[in-house]
Amino acid sequence: MRRTSSTIPFGYRISSEDSKTLEEVPEELEVLLEIKKLVSSKVLSLREGSAWIEHKTGRKLSHVGLKKMVDNERLGT
């Protein structure tokens, strides 16, 4: 994935070979998918989901950022 801003999206990191390219972090993307499903089905709140993501990956994702990701998935974007 080509880097388009200074912000690195959750689930990605800067490639060690090219600083203009992002590479996936499979472990983070798996946790994100799991938590998005739980939030969408209302098993977890956005804040709880955000806390679980940080607990499982060590990387922070705000509840607002998580909401954007959940909403984008619902809208198909």
PDB file of C-alpha atoms in Angstrom:
ATOM      1  CA  MET A   1       0.000   0.000   0.000  1.00  0.00           C
ATOM      2  CA  ARG A   2       1.313   3.430  -0.903  1.00  0.00           C
ATOM      3  CA  ARG A   3       1.754   5.899   1.956  1.00  0.00           C
ATOM      4  CA  THR A   4      -0.413   8.970   1.372  1.00  0.00           C
ATOM      5  CA  SER A   5      -0.126  10.888   4.662  1.00  0.00           C
ATOM      6  CA  SER A   6       1.987  11.185   7.781  1.00  0.00           C
ATOM      7  CA  THR A   7      -0.547   9.138   9.769  1.00  0.00           C
ATOM      8  CA  ILE A   8       0.046   5.397   9.671  1.00  0.00           C
ATOM      9  CA  PRO A   9      -3.293   3.528   9.654  1.00  0.00           C
ATOM     10  CA  PHE A  10      -3.912   0.916  12.320  1.00  0.00           C
ATOM     11  CA  GLY A  11      -2.828  -2.494  11.050  1.00  0.00           C
ATOM     12  CA  TYR A  12       0.012  -1.122   8.933  1.00  0.00           C
ATOM     13  CA  ARG A  13       3.622  -0.047   9.414  1.00  0.00           C
ATOM     14  CA  ILE A  14       6.205   1.716   7.281  1.00  0.00           C
ATOM     15  CA  SER A  15       8.074  -0.747   5.096  1.00  0.00           C
ATOM     16  CA  SER A  16      11.707  -1.289   6.061  1.00  0.00           C
ATOM     17  CA  GLU A  17      12.594  -1.307   2.352  1.00  0.00           C
ATOM     18  CA  ASP A  18      10.758   1.845   1.235  1.00  0.00           C
ATOM     19  CA  SER A  19       9.576   4.635   3.526  1.00  0.00           C
ATOM     20  CA  LYS A  20       6.826   5.563   1.037  1.00  0.00           C
ATOM     21  CA  THR A  21       5.223   2.132   1.276  1.00  0.00           C
ATOM     22  CA  LEU A  22       3.144   0.593   4.042  1.00  0.00           C
ATOM     23  CA  GLU A  23       3.024  -3.091   4.853  1.00  0.00           C
ATOM     24  CA  GLU A  24       0.310  -4.974   6.705  1.00  0.00           C
ATOM     25  CA  VAL A  25       0.694  -6.122  10.301  1.00  0.00           C
ATOM     26  CA  PRO A  26      -1.398  -9.333  10.197  1.00  0.00           C
ATOM     27  CA  GLU A  27      -1.715  -9.643  13.977  1.00  0.00           C
ATOM     28  CA  GLU A  28      -3.157  -6.136  14.305  1.00  0.00           C
ATOM     29  CA  LEU A  29      -5.544  -6.625  11.384  1.00  0.00           C
ATOM     30  CA  GLU A  30      -6.833  -9.896  12.883  1.00  0.00           C
ATOM     31  CA  VAL A  31      -7.531  -8.226  16.246  1.00  0.00           C
ATOM     32  CA  LEU A  32      -9.162  -5.260  14.488  1.00  0.00           C
ATOM     33  CA  LEU A  33     -11.470  -7.543  12.495  1.00  0.00           C
ATOM     34  CA  GLU A  34     -12.442  -9.464  15.638  1.00  0.00           C
ATOM     35  CA  ILE A  35     -13.188  -6.297  17.615  1.00  0.00           C
ATOM     36  CA  LYS A  36     -15.118  -4.657  14.753  1.00  0.00           C
ATOM     37  CA  LYS A  37     -17.412  -7.698  14.647  1.00  0.00           C
ATOM     38  CA  LEU A  38     -17.991  -7.500  18.416  1.00  0.00           C
ATOM     39  CA  VAL A  39     -18.699  -3.762  18.269  1.00  0.00           C
ATOM     40  CA  SER A  40     -21.040  -4.149  15.279  1.00  0.00           C
ATOM     41  CA  SER A  41     -23.001  -6.842  17.092  1.00  0.00           C
ATOM     42  CA  LYS A  42     -23.093  -4.632  20.226  1.00  0.00           C
ATOM     43  CA  VAL A  43     -21.226  -7.148  22.385  1.00  0.00           C
ATOM     44  CA  LEU A  44     -18.645  -4.422  23.108  1.00  0.00           C
ATOM     45  CA  SER A  45     -18.918  -0.649  23.178  1.00  0.00           C
ATOM     46  CA  LEU A  46     -16.523   1.435  21.094  1.00  0.00           C
ATOM     47  CA  ARG A  47     -14.545   2.370  24.204  1.00  0.00           C
ATOM     48  CA  GLU A  48     -14.339  -1.264  25.332  1.00  0.00           C
ATOM     49  CA  GLY A  49     -13.281  -2.305  21.835  1.00  0.00           C
ATOM     50  CA  SER A  50     -10.626   0.387  21.769  1.00  0.00           C
ATOM     51  CA  ALA A  51      -9.290  -0.760  25.144  1.00  0.00           C
ATOM     52  CA  TRP A  52      -9.204  -4.404  23.985  1.00  0.00           C
ATOM     53  CA  ILE A  53      -7.296  -3.462  20.844  1.00  0.00           C
ATOM     54  CA  GLU A  54      -4.657  -1.674  22.905  1.00  0.00           C
ATOM     55  CA  HIS A  55      -4.483  -4.571  25.365  1.00  0.00           C
ATOM     56  CA  LYS A  56      -4.048  -7.200  22.643  1.00  0.00           C
ATOM     57  CA  THR A  57      -1.712  -5.290  20.277  1.00  0.00           C
ATOM     58  CA  GLY A  58       0.020  -2.686  22.405  1.00  0.00           C
ATOM     59  CA  ARG A  59      -1.007  -0.063  19.850  1.00  0.00           C
ATOM     60  CA  LYS A  60      -3.610   2.581  20.620  1.00  0.00           C
ATOM     61  CA  LEU A  61      -6.699   3.148  18.507  1.00  0.00           C
ATOM     62  CA  SER A  62      -9.177   5.708  19.806  1.00  0.00           C
ATOM     63  CA  HIS A  63     -12.850   4.882  20.106  1.00  0.00           C
ATOM     64  CA  VAL A  64     -13.482   7.582  17.493  1.00  0.00           C
ATOM     65  CA  GLY A  65     -11.027   5.939  15.078  1.00  0.00           C
ATOM     66  CA  LEU A  66     -12.641   2.568  15.714  1.00  0.00           C
ATOM     67  CA  LYS A  67     -16.086   4.085  15.053  1.00  0.00           C
ATOM     68  CA  LYS A  68     -14.900   5.409  11.678  1.00  0.00           C
ATOM     69  CA  MET A  69     -13.644   1.946  10.737  1.00  0.00           C
ATOM     70  CA  VAL A  70     -16.867   0.242  11.841  1.00  0.00           C
ATOM     71  CA  ASP A  71     -18.995   2.828  10.024  1.00  0.00           C
ATOM     72  CA  ASN A  72     -16.911   2.554   6.835  1.00  0.00           C
ATOM     73  CA  GLU A  73     -17.365  -1.203   6.848  1.00  0.00           C
ATOM     74  CA  ARG A  74     -21.133  -0.829   7.248  1.00  0.00           C
ATOM     75  CA  LEU A  75     -21.223   1.599   4.338  1.00  0.00           C
ATOM     76  CA  GLY A  76     -18.978  -0.599   2.225  1.00  0.00           C
ATOM     77  CA  THR A  77     -16.193   1.961   1.808  1.00  0.00           C
TER      78      THR A  77
END
